[in-house]
Tab-separated table of C-alpha atoms and ligand atoms in Angstrom:
chain	number	residue	atom	x	y	z
A	297	MET	CA	-0.007	-0.177	0.100
A	298	ALA	CA	0.800	3.515	-1.166
A	299	LYS	CA	1.779	5.835	2.082
A	300	ARG	CA	-0.575	8.493	2.034
A	301	ALA	CA	0.569	12.223	3.020
A	302	PHE	CA	-1.496	15.053	3.573
A	303	VAL	CA	0.449	18.625	2.928
A	304	THR	CA	-0.973	21.997	3.655
A	305	GLY	CA	0.775	24.908	1.834
A	306	ILE	CA	1.033	22.552	-1.040
A	307	THR	CA	0.967	25.421	-3.411
A	308	GLY	CA	4.101	27.598	-1.508
A	309	GLN	CA	7.645	27.240	-2.462
A	310	ASP	CA	8.311	24.244	-0.092
A	311	GLY	CA	5.044	22.548	-0.546
A	312	SER	CA	5.587	22.322	-4.067
A	313	TYR	CA	8.858	20.443	-4.238
A	314	LEU	CA	7.596	18.391	-1.229
A	315	ALA	CA	5.027	17.218	-3.584
A	316	GLU	CA	7.066	16.518	-6.231
A	317	PHE	CA	9.471	14.405	-3.792
A	318	LEU	CA	6.586	12.257	-2.620
A	319	LEU	CA	5.077	11.153	-5.684
A	320	ASP	CA	8.382	10.277	-6.605
A	321	LYS	CA	8.702	7.932	-3.810
A	322	GLY	CA	5.662	6.548	-4.633
A	323	TYR	CA	3.029	8.535	-2.035
A	324	GLU	CA	-0.607	9.238	-2.433
A	325	VAL	CA	-0.320	13.053	-1.875
A	326	HIS	CA	-3.509	15.080	-0.740
A	327	GLY	CA	-2.745	18.863	-0.547
A	328	VAL	CA	-4.957	21.598	0.810
A	329	ILE	CA	-5.587	24.529	-1.562
A	330	ARG	CA	-7.416	28.044	-0.861
A	331	ARG	CA	-10.087	29.003	-2.788
A	332	ALA	CA	-9.088	32.118	-4.748
A	333	SER	CA	-10.936	33.840	-7.376
A	334	THR	CA	-7.661	33.349	-9.726
A	335	PHE	CA	-5.718	30.312	-10.327
A	336	ASN	CA	-2.973	30.047	-7.259
A	337	THR	CA	-1.617	26.336	-8.253
A	338	HIS	CA	0.692	27.285	-11.063
A	339	ARG	CA	3.862	25.812	-8.827
A	340	ILE	CA	1.830	22.290	-8.888
A	341	ASP	CA	0.361	22.696	-12.407
A	342	HIS	CA	2.717	20.412	-13.783
A	343	LEU	CA	2.213	17.579	-11.421
A	344	TYR	CA	-1.496	17.537	-11.584
A	345	VAL	CA	-3.106	14.478	-13.328
A	346	ASP	CA	-6.921	14.633	-13.504
A	347	PRO	CA	-8.386	12.444	-10.641
A	348	HIS	CA	-10.561	10.319	-13.207
A	349	VAL	CA	-7.577	9.001	-14.692
A	350	PRO	CA	-6.412	5.832	-13.302
A	351	GLY	CA	-3.490	5.896	-10.804
A	352	ALA	CA	-3.576	9.500	-10.407
A	353	ARG	CA	-1.820	9.899	-7.020
A	354	LEU	CA	-1.986	13.661	-6.062
A	355	PHE	CA	-5.601	15.185	-4.757
A	356	LEU	CA	-6.366	18.681	-4.269
A	357	HIS	CA	-8.928	19.725	-1.857
A	358	TYR	CA	-10.336	23.158	-0.656
A	359	GLY	CA	-9.601	24.168	3.202
A	360	ASP	CA	-8.153	26.998	5.013
A	361	LEU	CA	-6.313	27.308	8.358
A	362	MET	CA	-9.250	29.564	9.584
A	363	ASP	CA	-11.593	26.765	9.524
A	364	GLY	CA	-10.665	23.963	12.011
A	365	ALA	CA	-13.865	22.023	11.282
A	366	ARG	CA	-12.877	21.645	7.770
A	367	LEU	CA	-9.753	20.421	8.558
A	368	ALA	CA	-11.049	17.786	10.495
A	369	THR	CA	-13.589	16.573	8.159
A	370	LEU	CA	-10.617	16.520	5.576
A	371	LEU	CA	-8.283	14.477	8.263
A	372	SER	CA	-10.805	11.984	8.854
A	373	ALA	CA	-11.817	11.141	5.386
A	374	ILE	CA	-8.349	10.773	4.187
A	375	ARG	CA	-6.729	9.284	7.066
A	376	PRO	CA	-3.002	10.345	6.027
A	377	ASP	CA	0.391	8.472	7.339
A	378	GLU	CA	2.083	11.606	7.190
A	379	VAL	CA	1.205	15.231	7.573
A	380	TYR	CA	3.221	17.881	6.162
A	381	HIS	CA	2.286	21.197	7.892
A	382	LEU	CA	3.939	24.017	5.651
A	383	ALA	CA	0.792	26.482	5.345
A	384	ALA	CA	1.396	29.956	6.729
A	385	GLN	CA	1.328	33.677	6.404
A	386	SER	CA	5.226	33.454	5.492
A	387	HIS	CA	6.306	36.999	5.252
A	388	VAL	CA	8.157	38.730	7.980
A	389	ARG	CA	7.346	42.359	6.906
A	390	VAL	CA	3.474	41.353	6.063
A	391	SER	CA	3.520	40.029	9.850
A	392	PHE	CA	3.807	43.508	11.250
A	393	ASP	CA	1.061	44.873	8.876
A	394	GLU	CA	-1.349	42.097	9.878
A	395	PRO	CA	-0.122	40.754	13.089
A	396	GLU	CA	-3.888	39.283	14.051
A	397	TYR	CA	-4.421	37.447	10.874
A	398	THR	CA	-0.570	36.090	11.059
A	399	ALA	CA	-1.422	34.671	14.609
A	400	GLU	CA	-4.745	33.331	13.670
A	401	THR	CA	-2.824	31.269	10.670
A	402	THR	CA	0.699	30.746	11.287
A	403	ALA	CA	-0.187	30.091	15.535
A	404	PHE	CA	-3.509	29.026	15.691
A	405	GLY	CA	-3.672	27.194	12.302
A	406	THR	CA	-1.050	24.983	13.817
A	407	LEU	CA	-3.312	24.291	16.802
A	408	ARG	CA	-5.995	23.694	15.039
A	409	LEU	CA	-4.846	20.773	13.052
A	410	LEU	CA	-2.976	19.330	16.172
A	411	GLU	CA	-6.331	19.295	17.820
A	412	ALA	CA	-8.541	17.842	14.968
A	413	ILE	CA	-5.692	14.944	14.863
A	414	ARG	CA	-6.233	14.316	18.334
A	415	ARG	CA	-9.846	14.376	18.364
A	416	ILE	CA	-10.421	12.325	15.558
A	417	GLY	CA	-7.656	9.642	17.167
A	418	LEU	CA	-5.878	9.828	14.048
A	419	ASP	CA	-2.178	7.870	14.498
A	420	CYS	CA	-0.124	9.896	11.859
A	421	ARG	CA	3.426	11.453	11.801
A	422	PHE	CA	3.219	15.486	11.837
A	423	TYR	CA	5.975	17.957	10.432
A	424	GLN	CA	5.849	21.347	11.724
A	425	ALA	CA	7.263	23.735	9.822
A	426	SER	CA	9.187	25.877	12.164
A	427	SER	CA	11.802	28.717	11.738
A	428	SER	CA	14.836	30.165	12.253
A	429	GLU	CA	12.652	33.459	12.591
A	430	MET	CA	12.463	32.070	15.941
A	431	PHE	CA	15.822	32.675	17.177
A	432	GLY	CA	15.598	36.187	16.299
A	433	ALA	CA	18.253	38.566	18.154
A	434	SER	CA	19.845	35.286	20.104
A	435	PRO	CA	23.522	34.658	19.679
A	436	LEU	CA	25.286	33.002	16.375
A	437	PRO	CA	25.491	30.124	15.352
A	438	GLN	CA	21.819	29.012	16.499
A	439	SER	CA	21.081	24.954	17.129
A	440	GLU	CA	18.465	23.266	18.477
A	441	THR	CA	19.591	24.463	22.402
A	442	THR	CA	19.376	28.188	21.714
A	443	PRO	CA	16.844	30.214	22.986
A	444	PHE	CA	13.981	31.694	21.083
A	445	HIS	CA	13.979	35.703	21.039
A	446	PRO	CA	11.636	36.191	18.128
A	447	ARG	CA	11.777	40.001	16.414
A	448	SER	CA	8.082	39.999	14.439
A	449	PRO	CA	4.715	38.975	14.724
A	450	TYR	CA	5.731	35.953	12.607
A	451	GLY	CA	8.194	34.927	14.723
A	452	SER	CA	6.238	35.033	17.960
A	453	ALA	CA	3.390	33.294	16.003
A	454	LYS	CA	6.044	30.393	15.222
A	455	VAL	CA	7.223	29.878	18.386
A	456	PHE	CA	3.357	29.672	19.597
A	457	ALA	CA	3.513	26.805	17.244
A	458	PHE	CA	6.696	25.092	17.949
A	459	TRP	CA	5.606	24.576	21.560
A	460	SER	CA	2.056	23.717	20.450
A	461	ALA	CA	3.767	20.962	18.364
A	462	CYS	CA	6.044	19.864	21.554
A	463	ASN	CA	3.066	19.938	23.826
A	464	TYR	CA	0.902	17.901	21.610
A	465	ARG	CA	4.217	15.271	21.587
A	466	GLU	CA	4.441	15.380	25.340
A	467	ALA	CA	0.802	15.216	26.223
A	468	TYR	CA	-0.563	12.890	24.087
A	469	GLY	CA	2.469	10.903	22.787
A	470	GLN	CA	1.638	12.371	18.950
A	471	PHE	CA	4.734	11.765	16.503
A	472	VAL	CA	5.155	15.315	16.043
A	473	VAL	CA	8.442	17.014	14.804
A	474	ASN	CA	9.755	20.442	14.367
A	475	GLY	CA	11.693	21.444	11.725
A	476	ILE	CA	13.650	24.651	12.415
A	477	LEU	CA	14.448	25.658	8.766
A	478	PHE	CA	16.980	28.613	7.878
A	479	ASN	CA	15.941	30.342	4.806
A	480	HIS	CA	15.821	28.193	1.855
A	481	GLU	CA	15.210	29.406	-1.706
A	482	SER	CA	14.757	28.419	-5.257
A	483	PRO	CA	13.741	29.682	-8.500
A	484	ARG	CA	9.892	29.270	-7.171
A	485	ARG	CA	10.672	31.393	-4.311
A	486	GLY	CA	8.008	33.904	-3.767
A	487	GLU	CA	8.595	36.956	-5.874
A	488	THR	CA	8.932	39.410	-2.789
A	489	PHE	CA	11.239	37.576	-0.577
A	490	VAL	CA	14.696	39.290	-0.895
A	491	THR	CA	16.597	36.763	-2.851
A	492	ARG	CA	13.878	36.209	-5.514
A	493	LYS	CA	13.477	40.066	-5.575
A	494	ILE	CA	16.613	40.378	-6.326
A	495	THR	CA	17.403	37.655	-8.774
A	496	ARG	CA	14.498	38.866	-10.951
A	497	ALA	CA	15.614	42.524	-10.775
A	498	VAL	CA	18.919	41.122	-12.144
A	499	ALA	CA	17.294	39.760	-15.248
A	500	ARG	CA	15.053	42.511	-16.067
A	501	ILE	CA	17.658	45.062	-15.663
A	502	ARG	CA	19.881	43.147	-17.676
A	503	ALA	CA	17.077	43.029	-20.368
A	504	GLY	CA	16.546	46.542	-19.928
A	505	LEU	CA	12.940	46.355	-18.576
A	506	ASP	CA	13.797	48.044	-15.134
A	507	ARG	CA	16.439	50.917	-14.113
A	508	TYR	CA	16.851	50.298	-10.281
A	509	LEU	CA	15.842	47.888	-7.591
A	510	TYR	CA	14.547	49.254	-4.426
A	511	LEU	CA	15.947	47.668	-1.081
A	512	GLY	CA	15.952	48.243	2.514
A	513	ASN	CA	18.329	47.224	5.138
A	514	ILE	CA	21.022	45.206	3.279
A	515	ASP	CA	23.527	44.801	6.070
A	516	VAL	CA	21.707	41.916	7.400
A	517	VAL	CA	22.768	38.563	7.152
A	518	ARG	CA	20.860	35.201	6.489
A	519	ASP	CA	21.765	31.654	5.667
A	520	TRP	CA	20.605	30.732	2.512
A	521	GLY	CA	20.058	27.089	1.444
A	522	TYR	CA	18.244	25.571	-1.490
A	523	ALA	CA	14.729	24.540	-1.090
A	524	PRO	CA	14.599	21.185	-2.533
A	525	GLU	CA	17.723	19.934	-0.281
A	526	TYR	CA	15.656	21.199	2.958
A	527	ILE	CA	12.582	19.172	1.931
A	528	GLU	CA	14.569	15.918	1.973
A	529	GLY	CA	15.300	17.110	5.482
A	530	MET	CA	11.535	17.531	6.047
A	531	TRP	CA	11.069	13.693	5.029
A	532	ARG	CA	14.125	12.460	6.930
A	533	MET	CA	12.710	14.073	9.967
A	534	LEU	CA	9.525	11.799	9.542
A	535	GLN	CA	11.360	8.593	8.751
A	536	ALA	CA	13.141	8.606	12.456
A	537	ASP	CA	12.541	5.910	14.945
A	538	ALA	CA	11.329	8.814	17.552
A	539	PRO	CA	9.936	12.111	17.032
A	540	ASP	CA	12.445	15.043	18.113
A	541	ASP	CA	13.455	18.708	16.783
A	542	TYR	CA	16.298	19.643	13.999
A	543	VAL	CA	17.895	22.817	12.981
A	544	LEU	CA	18.188	22.557	8.805
A	545	ALA	CA	20.573	25.444	7.345
A	546	THR	CA	24.136	25.419	5.924
A	547	GLY	CA	26.284	26.938	8.479
A	548	THR	CA	27.468	29.831	6.333
A	549	GLY	CA	26.271	33.621	6.318
A	550	TYR	CA	26.102	36.265	3.715
A	551	SER	CA	24.939	39.402	3.907
A	552	VAL	CA	22.238	40.917	1.729
A	553	ARG	CA	25.000	43.426	0.172
A	554	GLU	CA	27.116	39.986	-0.847
A	555	PHE	CA	24.094	38.410	-2.138
A	556	LEU	CA	23.959	41.459	-4.156
A	557	ALA	CA	27.402	41.801	-5.447
A	558	LEU	CA	27.195	38.157	-6.322
A	559	ALA	CA	24.126	38.316	-8.211
A	560	PHE	CA	24.761	41.612	-10.371
A	561	ASP	CA	28.632	39.867	-10.836
A	562	HIS	CA	26.881	36.944	-12.455
A	563	VAL	CA	25.447	39.006	-15.210
A	564	GLY	CA	28.705	41.133	-15.622
A	565	LEU	CA	26.948	44.364	-14.012
A	566	ASP	CA	28.021	46.336	-11.115
A	567	TRP	CA	25.179	46.164	-8.030
A	568	GLU	CA	25.778	49.781	-6.870
A	569	ARG	CA	24.865	51.466	-9.854
A	570	TYR	CA	21.162	50.200	-9.631
A	571	VAL	CA	20.163	49.850	-6.184
A	572	ARG	CA	18.152	52.216	-4.298
A	573	PHE	CA	17.133	52.550	-0.993
A	574	ASP	CA	13.255	52.551	0.177
A	575	ASP	CA	12.404	52.860	3.569
A	576	ARG	CA	8.987	50.779	2.814
A	577	TYR	CA	10.991	47.782	3.057
A	578	VAL	CA	13.011	48.420	6.439
A	579	ARG	CA	11.286	46.635	9.486
A	580	PRO	CA	9.753	47.834	12.828
A	581	ALA	CA	12.736	45.238	14.255
A	582	GLU	CA	15.349	43.460	12.474
A	583	ILE	CA	17.035	40.279	12.954
A	584	ASP	CA	20.646	41.334	11.990
A	585	ALA	CA	22.109	37.777	11.415
A	586	LEU	CA	20.939	33.988	11.365
A	587	VAL	CA	23.297	31.574	10.885
A	588	GLY	CA	22.496	27.733	11.837
A	589	ASP	CA	24.653	25.258	12.968
A	590	ALA	CA	22.919	22.145	11.617
A	591	THR	CA	25.204	19.238	13.137
A	592	LYS	CA	22.116	17.156	14.717
A	593	ALA	CA	20.466	16.874	11.600
A	594	ARG	CA	23.975	15.577	10.048
A	595	THR	CA	24.906	12.939	12.850
A	596	SER	CA	21.230	11.740	13.362
A	597	LEU	CA	19.788	11.915	10.131
A	598	GLY	CA	22.733	11.857	7.648
A	599	TRP	CA	21.244	15.020	6.095
A	600	GLU	CA	23.767	17.321	4.550
A	601	PRO	CA	23.123	20.338	2.005
A	602	GLN	CA	25.403	20.341	-0.719
A	603	ILE	CA	24.414	23.723	-2.411
A	604	ARG	CA	26.020	27.027	-0.833
A	605	THR	CA	24.822	30.475	-1.109
A	606	PRO	CA	27.135	31.376	-4.519
A	607	GLU	CA	26.125	28.561	-6.418
A	608	LEU	CA	22.153	29.143	-5.105
A	609	VAL	CA	22.861	32.705	-6.228
A	610	ASN	CA	23.876	31.690	-9.876
A	611	LEU	CA	21.231	29.066	-10.378
A	612	MET	CA	17.989	31.934	-9.415
A	613	VAL	CA	19.667	34.052	-11.689
A	614	ASP	CA	19.791	31.560	-14.749
A	615	ALA	CA	16.689	30.866	-13.980
A	616	ASP	CA	15.128	34.033	-13.697
A	617	ILE	CA	17.019	34.796	-17.080
A	618	SER	CA	15.738	31.743	-18.895
A	619	ALA	CA	12.156	32.714	-17.474
A	620	LEU	CA	12.280	36.286	-19.118
A	621	GLU	CA	13.670	34.923	-22.515
A	622	SER	CA	11.121	32.206	-22.697
A	623	GLY	CA	8.045	34.743	-21.646
A	624	GLU	CA	6.800	33.037	-18.809
A	625	ARG	CA	2.999	34.182	-18.638
A	626	HIS	CA	3.746	35.750	-15.161
A	627	TRP	CA	6.580	38.065	-16.416
A	628	ILE	CA	4.285	39.263	-19.284
A	629	ASP	CA	1.345	39.580	-16.688
A	630	ARG	CA	3.283	41.508	-13.976
A	631	PRO	CA	4.727	45.339	-14.210
A	632	ALA	CA	8.171	46.161	-12.543
A	633	LEU	CA	8.396	45.419	-8.867
A	634	PRO	CA	8.016	48.999	-7.142
A	635	GLY	CA	5.168	49.823	-9.096
A	636	TRP	CA	2.553	46.683	-8.495
A	637	SER	CA	2.188	46.927	-4.828
A	638	THR	CA	1.714	49.597	-2.514
A	639	ALA	CA	2.552	47.270	0.404
A	640	PRO	CA	6.132	47.125	1.824
A	641	SER	CA	7.422	43.724	1.230
B	200	NAP	P1	5.119	30.390	0.985
B	200	NAP	O1	5.681	30.435	-0.498
B	200	NAP	O2	4.920	31.477	1.652
B	200	NAP	O3	3.865	29.042	0.997
B	200	NAP	C1	3.127	28.995	1.881
B	200	NAP	C2	1.679	28.290	1.917
B	200	NAP	O4	0.832	28.359	3.065
B	200	NAP	C3	0.905	28.634	0.444
B	200	NAP	O5	0.786	27.335	-0.023
B	200	NAP	C4	-0.138	29.286	0.576
B	200	NAP	O6	-1.219	29.185	0.119
B	200	NAP	C5	-0.535	28.636	2.316
B	200	NAP	N1	-1.387	29.327	2.938
B	200	NAP	C6	-1.084	30.700	3.436
B	200	NAP	N2	-2.361	31.104	4.423
B	200	NAP	C7	-3.113	30.091	4.610
B	200	NAP	C8	-4.243	29.765	5.177
B	200	NAP	N3	-4.855	30.568	6.057
B	200	NAP	N4	-4.994	28.546	4.811
B	200	NAP	C9	-4.356	27.556	4.067
B	200	NAP	N5	-3.159	27.519	3.337
B	200	NAP	C10	-2.539	29.134	3.775
B	200	NAP	O7	6.179	29.553	2.166
B	200	NAP	P2	7.480	28.118	2.130
B	200	NAP	O8	8.254	29.215	2.032
B	200	NAP	O9	7.035	27.493	1.099
B	200	NAP	O10	7.831	27.896	3.438
B	200	NAP	C11	6.743	27.332	4.015
B	200	NAP	C12	6.487	26.697	5.518
B	200	NAP	O11	8.064	26.714	6.158
B	200	NAP	C13	5.998	28.074	5.754
B	200	NAP	O12	5.110	27.462	6.852
B	200	NAP	C14	6.830	29.173	6.502
B	200	NAP	O13	6.678	29.766	7.507
B	200	NAP	C15	8.360	28.317	6.995
B	200	NAP	N6	9.623	28.566	6.712
B	200	NAP	C16	9.813	29.105	5.324
B	200	NAP	C17	11.445	28.871	5.673
B	200	NAP	C18	12.080	29.683	3.795
B	200	NAP	O14	13.061	29.934	4.103
B	200	NAP	N7	11.150	29.255	3.012
B	200	NAP	C19	12.181	28.855	6.380
B	200	NAP	C20	11.599	28.247	7.883
B	200	NAP	C21	10.289	27.978	7.655
B	200	NAP	P3	-1.768	30.258	-1.012
B	200	NAP	O15	-0.614	29.734	-2.258
B	200	NAP	O16	-2.968	30.175	-1.717
B	200	NAP	O17	-0.984	31.718	-0.793
B	201	F7E	O1	14.330	38.988	4.178
B	201	F7E	C1	16.054	42.046	4.227
B	201	F7E	C2	15.096	41.981	5.380
B	201	F7E	O2	11.844	38.337	3.375
B	201	F7E	C3	15.671	38.614	4.377
B	201	F7E	C4	10.822	33.673	5.780
B	201	F7E	O3	10.999	32.321	4.383
B	201	F7E	O4	12.640	32.988	6.108
B	201	F7E	C5	12.667	34.176	5.595
B	201	F7E	O5	12.011	35.615	6.019
B	201	F7E	C6	16.473	39.837	4.964
B	201	F7E	C7	15.585	40.577	6.278
B	201	F7E	O6	13.284	36.740	4.401
B	201	F7E	C8	14.454	43.856	1.196
B	201	F7E	O7	15.150	42.901	6.032
B	201	F7E	C9	16.257	44.103	3.060
B	201	F7E	O8	16.408	41.141	6.870
B	201	F7E	O9	13.747	37.414	2.391
B	201	F7E	P1	13.016	38.211	3.551
B	201	F7E	P2	13.088	36.728	5.930
B	201	F7E	O10	12.513	37.785	6.754
B	201	F7E	O11	14.209	36.494	6.418
B	201	F7E	C10	12.531	32.629	7.370
B	201	F7E	C11	13.534	31.951	7.695
B	201	F7E	C12	11.124	32.726	7.335
B	201	F7E	O12	10.836	31.661	8.431
B	201	F7E	C13	10.156	32.989	6.704
B	201	F7E	O13	9.181	32.737	6.242
B	201	F7E	O14	16.582	40.692	3.560
B	201	F7E	N1	15.883	42.911	2.975
B	201	F7E	N2	15.725	44.705	1.890
B	201	F7E	C14	14.442	42.928	2.469
B	201	F7E	N3	13.650	41.794	2.583
B	201	F7E	C15	12.325	41.855	1.540
B	201	F7E	N4	11.596	40.868	1.598
B	201	F7E	N5	12.401	43.211	0.481
B	201	F7E	C16	13.337	43.956	0.502
B	201	F7E	O15	13.138	44.744	-0.003
């Protein structure tokens, strides 16, 4: 019998790579998607097979983290072996604008899911998408034993979700793990996160479509890895003999300024000529540096990332250049970045 996985956030960066990974491993995959007035499944369209076709193994269901009853109904009908809880309002800057919504989805959404599993008596393994944002102002390098000091509503919501996951593990004996993941990026990264914002701008500036890229604080340091490698780490956590919490990170830190230099250098441009400061992108509280220590994941799970930030930058820039040159629909539909949103991101 194929294992059955239930994935929240399947339309996001990580969810799309995870769905690919699990389908390759022979899983039947059930993903939760939000109803929207426009299609929001572009990251997984290539995986979709009409469910009427015999052998289809990817199934999509409408649901929302705000609706606990719906989550319980779905879990009760599907009865998955593994639940990967990836859905969240995941943008840190936006969490300052929408703190209540962020707490409702990112914090309480996790609790709703854990409680639904408990109430229906489902025996499954549960992955919680915890985040290095929880460490916030704590000293480097950050590991599983580093205290939390969140610096944003998003970080606080993830701390609540982390401890809820631990509590359900201890109180009810559920197989629950927290993957504490440092920043991981890819060509599928949302366009308003800084790495993709930069690589997309490099492609557009190189093509003469944009003149400038507007950014906030470029002195912050992050530990940027490659998303598909982190997906495998999530899966390995759920295959372990016992539930535990693990940091996934590359162990190397680069500033946004260094990321900019790598990205513009890759196409032979000098970043300082094109980057402008815009205080709309500055956060009310910032995390100066996040660099992880993933020793536990390496020794216990055999997980070790191969792709470091410089290689990641090159592959993201190359992907954005090819997307632009091949005229992918989303490039044509959207005007240049600073113009299309009034909200900071
Ligand atoms: P993402 O690209 O922003 O995807 C978020 C997903 O959550 C999307 O599928 C989104 O659906 C869904 N979602 C948002 N609100 C929802 C709601 N109310 N109900 C149901 N679904 C909802 O995020 P990601 O980068 O893949 O990250 C996956 C998870 O890992 C998130 O929990 C994030 O906080 C966490 N995390 C990410 C990183 C990172 O560096 N990427 C690091 C640490 C932790 P739509 O497509 O409809 O918006
Ligand atoms: O910002 C600075 C910004 O939005 C990185 C999420 O996946 O990783 C992500 O959160 C840094 C910050 O990611 C701009 O101030 C400068 O210091 O790409 P980001 P993030 O905040 O680190 C963690 C681990 C998660 O869990 C989250 O879900 O870059 N920065 N100028 C900017 N950031 C953005 N977005 N836009 C700018 O213009």
